[in-house]
PDB file of C-alpha atoms in Angstrom:
ATOM      1  CA  UNK A  30      17.997  -5.593  -1.598  1.00 70.00           C
ATOM      2  CA  UNK A  31      14.304  -4.668  -1.379  1.00 80.00           C
ATOM      3  CA  UNK A  32      12.677  -4.965   2.026  1.00 87.00           C
ATOM      4  CA  UNK A  33       9.826  -7.050   0.618  1.00 92.00           C
ATOM      5  CA  UNK A  34      10.244  -9.084  -2.567  1.00 93.00           C
ATOM      6  CA  UNK A  35       7.620 -10.802  -4.661  1.00 93.00           C
ATOM      7  CA  UNK A  36       7.499 -12.519  -8.032  1.00 87.00           C
ATOM      8  CA  UNK A  37       5.678  -9.954 -10.197  1.00 85.00           C
ATOM      9  CA  UNK A  38       4.032 -12.603 -12.370  1.00 86.00           C
ATOM     10  CA  UNK A  39       1.722 -12.547 -14.178  1.00 92.00           C
ATOM     11  CA  UNK A  40       0.266 -15.853 -13.100  1.00 94.00           C
ATOM     12  CA  UNK A  41      -2.226 -16.996 -15.740  1.00 96.00           C
ATOM     13  CA  UNK A  42      -4.342 -19.861 -14.398  1.00 96.00           C
ATOM     14  CA  UNK A  43      -7.627 -21.497 -15.428  1.00 97.00           C
ATOM     15  CA  UNK A  44     -10.695 -21.285 -13.262  1.00 97.00           C
ATOM     16  CA  UNK A  45     -10.648 -23.876 -10.522  1.00 97.00           C
ATOM     17  CA  UNK A  46      -6.867 -24.050 -10.336  1.00 97.00           C
ATOM     18  CA  UNK A  47      -4.843 -23.744  -7.163  1.00 97.00           C
ATOM     19  CA  UNK A  48      -2.207 -21.023  -7.207  1.00 96.00           C
ATOM     20  CA  UNK A  49       0.455 -20.054  -4.691  1.00 95.00           C
ATOM     21  CA  UNK A  50       2.315 -16.787  -4.239  1.00 93.00           C
ATOM     22  CA  UNK A  51       5.500 -16.336  -2.305  1.00 94.00           C
ATOM     23  CA  UNK A  52       7.147 -13.379  -0.671  1.00 95.00           C
ATOM     24  CA  UNK A  53      10.395 -12.829   1.207  1.00 95.00           C
ATOM     25  CA  UNK A  54      11.299 -10.027   3.576  1.00 94.00           C
ATOM     26  CA  UNK A  55      14.725  -8.824   4.542  1.00 91.00           C
ATOM     27  CA  UNK A  56      14.379  -7.602   8.114  1.00 87.00           C
ATOM     28  CA  UNK A  57      14.163 -10.360  10.693  1.00 87.00           C
ATOM     29  CA  UNK A  58      12.809  -7.860  13.221  1.00 85.00           C
ATOM     30  CA  UNK A  59       9.554  -7.484  11.288  1.00 87.00           C
ATOM     31  CA  UNK A  60       6.590  -8.038  13.546  1.00 84.00           C
ATOM     32  CA  UNK A  61       3.472  -8.256  11.423  1.00 87.00           C
ATOM     33  CA  UNK A  62       2.568  -9.684   8.046  1.00 91.00           C
ATOM     34  CA  UNK A  63      -0.378  -9.278   5.713  1.00 93.00           C
ATOM     35  CA  UNK A  64      -1.706  -9.861   2.236  1.00 96.00           C
ATOM     36  CA  UNK A  65      -3.530  -7.027   0.494  1.00 96.00           C
ATOM     37  CA  UNK A  66      -5.410  -7.202  -2.765  1.00 97.00           C
ATOM     38  CA  UNK A  67      -5.478  -4.457  -5.398  1.00 97.00           C
ATOM     39  CA  UNK A  68      -7.847  -4.490  -8.334  1.00 97.00           C
ATOM     40  CA  UNK A  69      -6.852  -2.726 -11.554  1.00 94.00           C
ATOM     41  CA  UNK A  70      -6.831   1.067 -11.071  1.00 93.00           C
ATOM     42  CA  UNK A  71      -8.254   0.729  -7.566  1.00 96.00           C
ATOM     43  CA  UNK A  72      -6.876   1.151  -4.077  1.00 97.00           C
ATOM     44  CA  UNK A  73      -5.308  -1.704  -2.071  1.00 97.00           C
ATOM     45  CA  UNK A  74      -7.536  -3.488   0.451  1.00 95.00           C
ATOM     46  CA  UNK A  75      -6.663  -5.875   3.261  1.00 93.00           C
ATOM     47  CA  UNK A  76      -7.172  -9.514   2.272  1.00 95.00           C
ATOM     48  CA  UNK A  77      -5.886 -11.247   5.385  1.00 93.00           C
ATOM     49  CA  UNK A  78      -3.322 -11.208   8.150  1.00 90.00           C
ATOM     50  CA  UNK A  79      -0.601 -13.851   8.302  1.00 91.00           C
ATOM     51  CA  UNK A  80       0.213 -15.674  11.526  1.00 83.00           C
ATOM     52  CA  UNK A  81       3.063 -17.998  12.405  1.00 83.00           C
ATOM     53  CA  UNK A  82       0.613 -20.829  12.919  1.00 84.00           C
ATOM     54  CA  UNK A  83      -0.869 -20.285   9.481  1.00 86.00           C
ATOM     55  CA  UNK A  84      -4.419 -19.155   8.904  1.00 91.00           C
ATOM     56  CA  UNK A  85      -7.218 -19.868   6.499  1.00 94.00           C
ATOM     57  CA  UNK A  86     -10.132 -17.808   5.243  1.00 93.00           C
ATOM     58  CA  UNK A  87     -12.332 -19.786   2.914  1.00 96.00           C
ATOM     59  CA  UNK A  88     -10.343 -20.599  -0.213  1.00 97.00           C
ATOM     60  CA  UNK A  89      -7.375 -18.558   0.976  1.00 97.00           C
ATOM     61  CA  UNK A  90      -4.555 -19.870   3.168  1.00 97.00           C
ATOM     62  CA  UNK A  91      -1.641 -17.770   4.398  1.00 96.00           C
ATOM     63  CA  UNK A  92       1.531 -19.057   5.994  1.00 95.00           C
ATOM     64  CA  UNK A  93       4.561 -17.461   7.621  1.00 95.00           C
ATOM     65  CA  UNK A  94       7.996 -18.967   8.067  1.00 93.00           C
ATOM     66  CA  UNK A  95       9.970 -16.652  10.323  1.00 91.00           C
ATOM     67  CA  UNK A  96      13.158 -18.693  10.132  1.00 92.00           C
ATOM     68  CA  UNK A  97      13.261 -18.360   6.348  1.00 93.00           C
ATOM     69  CA  UNK A  98      11.644 -14.911   6.340  1.00 94.00           C
ATOM     70  CA  UNK A  99       9.086 -16.189   3.884  1.00 93.00           C
ATOM     71  CA  UNK A 100       5.349 -15.603   3.494  1.00 95.00           C
ATOM     72  CA  UNK A 101       2.961 -17.462   1.226  1.00 96.00           C
ATOM     73  CA  UNK A 102      -0.617 -17.198   0.005  1.00 97.00           C
ATOM     74  CA  UNK A 103      -2.489 -20.155  -1.435  1.00 97.00           C
ATOM     75  CA  UNK A 104      -5.721 -19.722  -3.382  1.00 97.00           C
ATOM     76  CA  UNK A 105      -7.769 -22.849  -4.022  1.00 98.00           C
ATOM     77  CA  UNK A 106     -10.516 -23.263  -6.619  1.00 98.00           C
ATOM     78  CA  UNK A 107      -9.670 -19.901  -8.164  1.00 97.00           C
ATOM     79  CA  UNK A 108     -12.484 -17.755  -9.535  1.00 97.00           C
ATOM     80  CA  UNK A 109     -12.508 -15.142 -12.275  1.00 97.00           C
ATOM     81  CA  UNK A 110     -13.125 -12.576  -9.548  1.00 97.00           C
ATOM     82  CA  UNK A 111      -9.787 -13.471  -7.926  1.00 98.00           C
ATOM     83  CA  UNK A 112      -7.998 -11.712 -10.791  1.00 97.00           C
ATOM     84  CA  UNK A 113      -6.065  -8.884  -9.153  1.00 97.00           C
ATOM     85  CA  UNK A 114      -2.641  -7.921  -7.859  1.00 96.00           C
ATOM     86  CA  UNK A 115      -1.724  -9.473  -4.517  1.00 97.00           C
ATOM     87  CA  UNK A 116       0.531  -7.381  -2.311  1.00 96.00           C
ATOM     88  CA  UNK A 117       2.714  -8.851   0.409  1.00 95.00           C
ATOM     89  CA  UNK A 118       2.978  -6.448   3.350  1.00 94.00           C
ATOM     90  CA  UNK A 119       5.337  -6.367   6.313  1.00 92.00           C
ATOM     91  CA  UNK A 120       5.026  -4.161   9.373  1.00 86.00           C
ATOM     92  CA  UNK A 121       6.703  -3.218  12.595  1.00 72.00           C
ATOM     93  CA  UNK A 122      10.115  -2.604  11.082  1.00 64.00           C
ATOM     94  CA  UNK A 123      12.453  -0.680  13.323  1.00 58.00           C
ATOM     95  CA  UNK A 124       9.920  -0.640  16.117  1.00 55.00           C
ATOM     96  CA  UNK A 125       7.605   1.614  14.118  1.00 59.00           C
ATOM     97  CA  UNK A 126       4.468  -0.361  14.663  1.00 60.00           C
ATOM     98  CA  UNK A 127       2.368   1.663  12.254  1.00 68.00           C
ATOM     99  CA  UNK A 128       4.784   1.478   9.361  1.00 78.00           C
ATOM    100  CA  UNK A 129       3.702  -0.984   6.657  1.00 88.00           C
ATOM    101  CA  UNK A 130       6.018  -1.817   3.771  1.00 90.00           C
ATOM    102  CA  UNK A 131       4.427  -3.177   0.606  1.00 93.00           C
ATOM    103  CA  UNK A 132       5.916  -5.517  -1.952  1.00 93.00           C
ATOM    104  CA  UNK A 133       5.478  -4.597  -5.596  1.00 93.00           C
ATOM    105  CA  UNK A 134       2.745  -7.190  -5.995  1.00 94.00           C
ATOM    106  CA  UNK A 135       2.016 -10.363  -7.929  1.00 95.00           C
ATOM    107  CA  UNK A 136      -0.497 -10.153 -10.756  1.00 95.00           C
ATOM    108  CA  UNK A 137      -3.006 -13.001 -11.008  1.00 96.00           C
ATOM    109  CA  UNK A 138      -5.168 -13.487 -14.099  1.00 96.00           C
ATOM    110  CA  UNK A 139      -7.761 -16.249 -13.830  1.00 97.00           C
ATOM    111  CA  UNK A 140      -8.906 -17.417 -17.253  1.00 96.00           C
ATOM    112  CA  UNK A 141     -12.361 -18.846 -18.074  1.00 94.00           C
TER     113      UNK A 141
ATOM    114  CA  UNK B  17     -19.890   5.529   5.775  1.00 65.00           C
ATOM    115  CA  UNK B  18     -17.434   7.911   4.169  1.00 83.00           C
ATOM    116  CA  UNK B  19     -14.055   6.416   3.487  1.00 94.00           C
ATOM    117  CA  UNK B  20     -10.782   8.243   2.960  1.00 97.00           C
ATOM    118  CA  UNK B  21     -11.399  11.093   0.561  1.00 98.00           C
ATOM    119  CA  UNK B  22      -8.693  12.340  -1.752  1.00 98.00           C
ATOM    120  CA  UNK B  23      -8.632  15.200  -4.221  1.00 97.00           C
ATOM    121  CA  UNK B  24      -8.030  15.755  -7.014  1.00 98.00           C
ATOM    122  CA  UNK B  25      -8.579  12.320  -8.543  1.00 97.00           C
ATOM    123  CA  UNK B  26      -6.567  13.274 -11.587  1.00 97.00           C
ATOM    124  CA  UNK B  27      -4.139  16.082 -12.229  1.00 97.00           C
ATOM    125  CA  UNK B  28      -2.103  16.908 -15.285  1.00 98.00           C
ATOM    126  CA  UNK B  29       0.424  19.677 -14.889  1.00 97.00           C
ATOM    127  CA  UNK B  30       3.577  20.991 -16.443  1.00 97.00           C
ATOM    128  CA  UNK B  31       7.050  20.603 -15.069  1.00 97.00           C
ATOM    129  CA  UNK B  32       7.893  23.287 -12.570  1.00 97.00           C
ATOM    130  CA  UNK B  33       4.344  23.831 -11.366  1.00 97.00           C
ATOM    131  CA  UNK B  34       3.257  23.390  -7.774  1.00 97.00           C
ATOM    132  CA  UNK B  35       0.990  20.433  -7.030  1.00 98.00           C
ATOM    133  CA  UNK B  36      -1.123  20.072  -3.889  1.00 98.00           C
ATOM    134  CA  UNK B  37      -2.859  16.806  -3.078  1.00 98.00           C
ATOM    135  CA  UNK B  38      -5.474  16.660  -0.351  1.00 98.00           C
ATOM    136  CA  UNK B  39      -6.737  13.978   1.976  1.00 98.00           C
ATOM    137  CA  UNK B  40      -9.538  13.661   4.494  1.00 98.00           C
ATOM    138  CA  UNK B  41      -9.048  10.571   6.684  1.00 97.00           C
ATOM    139  CA  UNK B  42     -11.829   8.475   8.143  1.00 95.00           C
ATOM    140  CA  UNK B  43     -13.327  10.174  11.171  1.00 94.00           C
ATOM    141  CA  UNK B  44     -11.854   8.746  14.373  1.00 90.00           C
ATOM    142  CA  UNK B  45      -8.680   7.473  12.765  1.00 90.00           C
ATOM    143  CA  UNK B  46      -5.547   8.966  14.278  1.00 89.00           C
ATOM    144  CA  UNK B  47      -2.889   7.699  11.850  1.00 90.00           C
ATOM    145  CA  UNK B  48      -2.503   9.002   8.315  1.00 94.00           C
ATOM    146  CA  UNK B  49      -0.162   7.751   5.619  1.00 95.00           C
ATOM    147  CA  UNK B  50       0.915   9.052   2.218  1.00 97.00           C
ATOM    148  CA  UNK B  51       2.059   6.432  -0.312  1.00 97.00           C
ATOM    149  CA  UNK B  52       3.197   6.761  -3.909  1.00 97.00           C
ATOM    150  CA  UNK B  53       2.684   3.958  -6.448  1.00 96.00           C
ATOM    151  CA  UNK B  54       4.509   3.467  -9.742  1.00 94.00           C
ATOM    152  CA  UNK B  55       4.895   0.413 -11.943  1.00 89.00           C
ATOM    153  CA  UNK B  56       8.617   0.247 -11.323  1.00 87.00           C
ATOM    154  CA  UNK B  57       8.738   0.805  -7.564  1.00 88.00           C
ATOM    155  CA  UNK B  58       5.305  -0.303  -6.370  1.00 91.00           C
ATOM    156  CA  UNK B  59       3.818   1.312  -3.270  1.00 94.00           C
ATOM    157  CA  UNK B  60       6.322   3.446  -1.389  1.00 93.00           C
ATOM    158  CA  UNK B  61       5.594   4.981   2.001  1.00 93.00           C
ATOM    159  CA  UNK B  62       6.401   8.678   1.849  1.00 95.00           C
ATOM    160  CA  UNK B  63       5.385   9.894   5.316  1.00 95.00           C
ATOM    161  CA  UNK B  64       3.021   9.076   8.116  1.00 92.00           C
ATOM    162  CA  UNK B  65       1.431  10.987  10.963  1.00 93.00           C
ATOM    163  CA  UNK B  66       0.149   9.870  14.359  1.00 90.00           C
ATOM    164  CA  UNK B  67      -2.197  12.294  16.087  1.00 91.00           C
ATOM    165  CA  UNK B  68      -1.324  14.957  13.484  1.00 94.00           C
ATOM    166  CA  UNK B  69       2.412  14.706  14.231  1.00 93.00           C
ATOM    167  CA  UNK B  70       4.816  13.514  11.505  1.00 93.00           C
ATOM    168  CA  UNK B  71       6.455  10.335  12.770  1.00 89.00           C
ATOM    169  CA  UNK B  72       8.533   9.148   9.853  1.00 88.00           C
ATOM    170  CA  UNK B  73       9.271  11.131   6.707  1.00 91.00           C
ATOM    171  CA  UNK B  74      12.250   9.081   5.602  1.00 89.00           C
ATOM    172  CA  UNK B  75      10.421   8.096   2.435  1.00 91.00           C
ATOM    173  CA  UNK B  76       9.956  11.651   1.214  1.00 94.00           C
ATOM    174  CA  UNK B  77      12.063  11.778  -1.963  1.00 87.00           C
ATOM    175  CA  UNK B  78      13.600  15.205  -1.550  1.00 83.00           C
ATOM    176  CA  UNK B  79      13.018  18.760  -0.439  1.00 90.00           C
ATOM    177  CA  UNK B  80      10.550  19.352  -3.226  1.00 95.00           C
ATOM    178  CA  UNK B  81       8.042  17.250  -1.276  1.00 97.00           C
ATOM    179  CA  UNK B  82       6.343  18.421   1.883  1.00 97.00           C
ATOM    180  CA  UNK B  83       3.371  17.189   3.875  1.00 97.00           C
ATOM    181  CA  UNK B  84       1.252  18.768   6.558  1.00 97.00           C
ATOM    182  CA  UNK B  85      -1.559  17.708   8.824  1.00 97.00           C
ATOM    183  CA  UNK B  86      -2.980  20.840  10.433  1.00 96.00           C
ATOM    184  CA  UNK B  87      -5.831  18.947  12.108  1.00 95.00           C
ATOM    185  CA  UNK B  88      -7.238  15.465  12.522  1.00 94.00           C
ATOM    186  CA  UNK B  89      -9.438  15.705   9.456  1.00 95.00           C
ATOM    187  CA  UNK B  90      -7.131  17.095   6.805  1.00 96.00           C
ATOM    188  CA  UNK B  91      -3.699  16.550   5.278  1.00 98.00           C
ATOM    189  CA  UNK B  92      -1.866  17.863   2.236  1.00 98.00           C
ATOM    190  CA  UNK B  93       1.047  16.621   0.189  1.00 98.00           C
ATOM    191  CA  UNK B  94       2.752  19.328  -1.808  1.00 98.00           C
ATOM    192  CA  UNK B  95       5.292  19.027  -4.610  1.00 97.00           C
ATOM    193  CA  UNK B  96       7.101  22.215  -5.604  1.00 96.00           C
ATOM    194  CA  UNK B  97       8.452  22.338  -8.240  1.00 96.00           C
ATOM    195  CA  UNK B  98       7.050  19.225  -9.880  1.00 96.00           C
ATOM    196  CA  UNK B  99       9.088  17.077 -12.281  1.00 96.00           C
ATOM    197  CA  UNK B 100       8.065  14.395 -14.811  1.00 97.00           C
ATOM    198  CA  UNK B 101       9.518  11.659 -12.556  1.00 95.00           C
ATOM    199  CA  UNK B 102       6.940  12.601  -9.926  1.00 96.00           C
ATOM    200  CA  UNK B 103       4.209  11.144 -12.150  1.00 97.00           C
ATOM    201  CA  UNK B 104       2.514   8.416 -10.117  1.00 97.00           C
ATOM    202  CA  UNK B 105      -0.616   7.559  -8.185  1.00 98.00           C
ATOM    203  CA  UNK B 106      -0.518   9.080  -4.716  1.00 98.00           C
ATOM    204  CA  UNK B 107      -2.557   7.262  -2.095  1.00 98.00           C
ATOM    205  CA  UNK B 108      -3.601   8.520   1.288  1.00 98.00           C
ATOM    206  CA  UNK B 109      -4.535   5.936   3.925  1.00 96.00           C
ATOM    207  CA  UNK B 110      -5.751   6.117   7.500  1.00 94.00           C
ATOM    208  CA  UNK B 111      -6.071   3.801  10.469  1.00 89.00           C
ATOM    209  CA  UNK B 112      -6.601   3.832  14.194  1.00 82.00           C
ATOM    210  CA  UNK B 113      -3.227   3.303  15.792  1.00 73.00           C
ATOM    211  CA  UNK B 114      -4.671   1.331  18.686  1.00 64.00           C
ATOM    212  CA  UNK B 115      -5.622  -1.360  16.205  1.00 55.00           C
ATOM    213  CA  UNK B 116      -2.508  -1.092  14.084  1.00 54.00           C
ATOM    214  CA  UNK B 117      -1.730  -4.717  14.299  1.00 53.00           C
ATOM    215  CA  UNK B 118      -4.912  -5.640  12.506  1.00 66.00           C
ATOM    216  CA  UNK B 119      -2.957  -4.474   9.501  1.00 68.00           C
ATOM    217  CA  UNK B 120      -5.898  -2.673   8.038  1.00 82.00           C
ATOM    218  CA  UNK B 121      -5.062   0.571   6.389  1.00 89.00           C
ATOM    219  CA  UNK B 122      -8.011   2.197   4.658  1.00 93.00           C
ATOM    220  CA  UNK B 123      -6.915   3.729   1.396  1.00 96.00           C
ATOM    221  CA  UNK B 124      -8.462   6.525  -0.589  1.00 97.00           C
ATOM    222  CA  UNK B 125      -9.045   6.084  -4.291  1.00 97.00           C
ATOM    223  CA  UNK B 126      -5.773   7.836  -5.077  1.00 98.00           C
ATOM    224  CA  UNK B 127      -4.699  10.939  -6.950  1.00 98.00           C
ATOM    225  CA  UNK B 128      -3.243  10.189 -10.366  1.00 98.00           C
ATOM    226  CA  UNK B 129      -0.600  12.802 -11.146  1.00 98.00           C
ATOM    227  CA  UNK B 130       0.936  13.352 -14.571  1.00 98.00           C
ATOM    228  CA  UNK B 131       3.720  15.887 -14.903  1.00 97.00           C
ATOM    229  CA  UNK B 132       4.520  16.794 -18.493  1.00 96.00           C
TER     230      UNK B 132
END
């Protein structure tokens, strides 16, 4: 079983739609959780951290369910510029605080 | 401000040749990571260094791969001999370990390797 699993998509949605991505992780000892964004043929960049209490950044909301080992990202009022691959990231496995494990990503295509 | 700098950006080589990828981390960062990205396997952590010391190389595929960090401003990833299955984008990333839990790794633009 992969350490971090995501639905690869693609998710094709119209502008203005709300879209949600899910991610599961296998190691209950994981300590930190993030969403990264990667544009086509570019490097990954941090989108937001994910906290147990849930957190919001503009149109983006991230949630963590430790009991179910499940992470989600919700994008409201999607824009063309949101088209990218969204990577679920888990850290702190095995006490290695610097070690980040990436999911394979979910591709989002926002259509005009 | 200069970000993480990787070279070469693209390399095409023949099977059996030696490949050396280079990385200059962001000044002041003391953690450096080498990742490999393919369509099938996504981003895989190969090795990471803290304060120039290799901490975890469990992701290095096999003995053909080696990585060094002789000083705080330079690291290399070497593949010898290269094989077609090594074709991938190799990313170097850096961070400051004191702020690791911000989750922000700063990635270079990657080195796209094709082994024929």
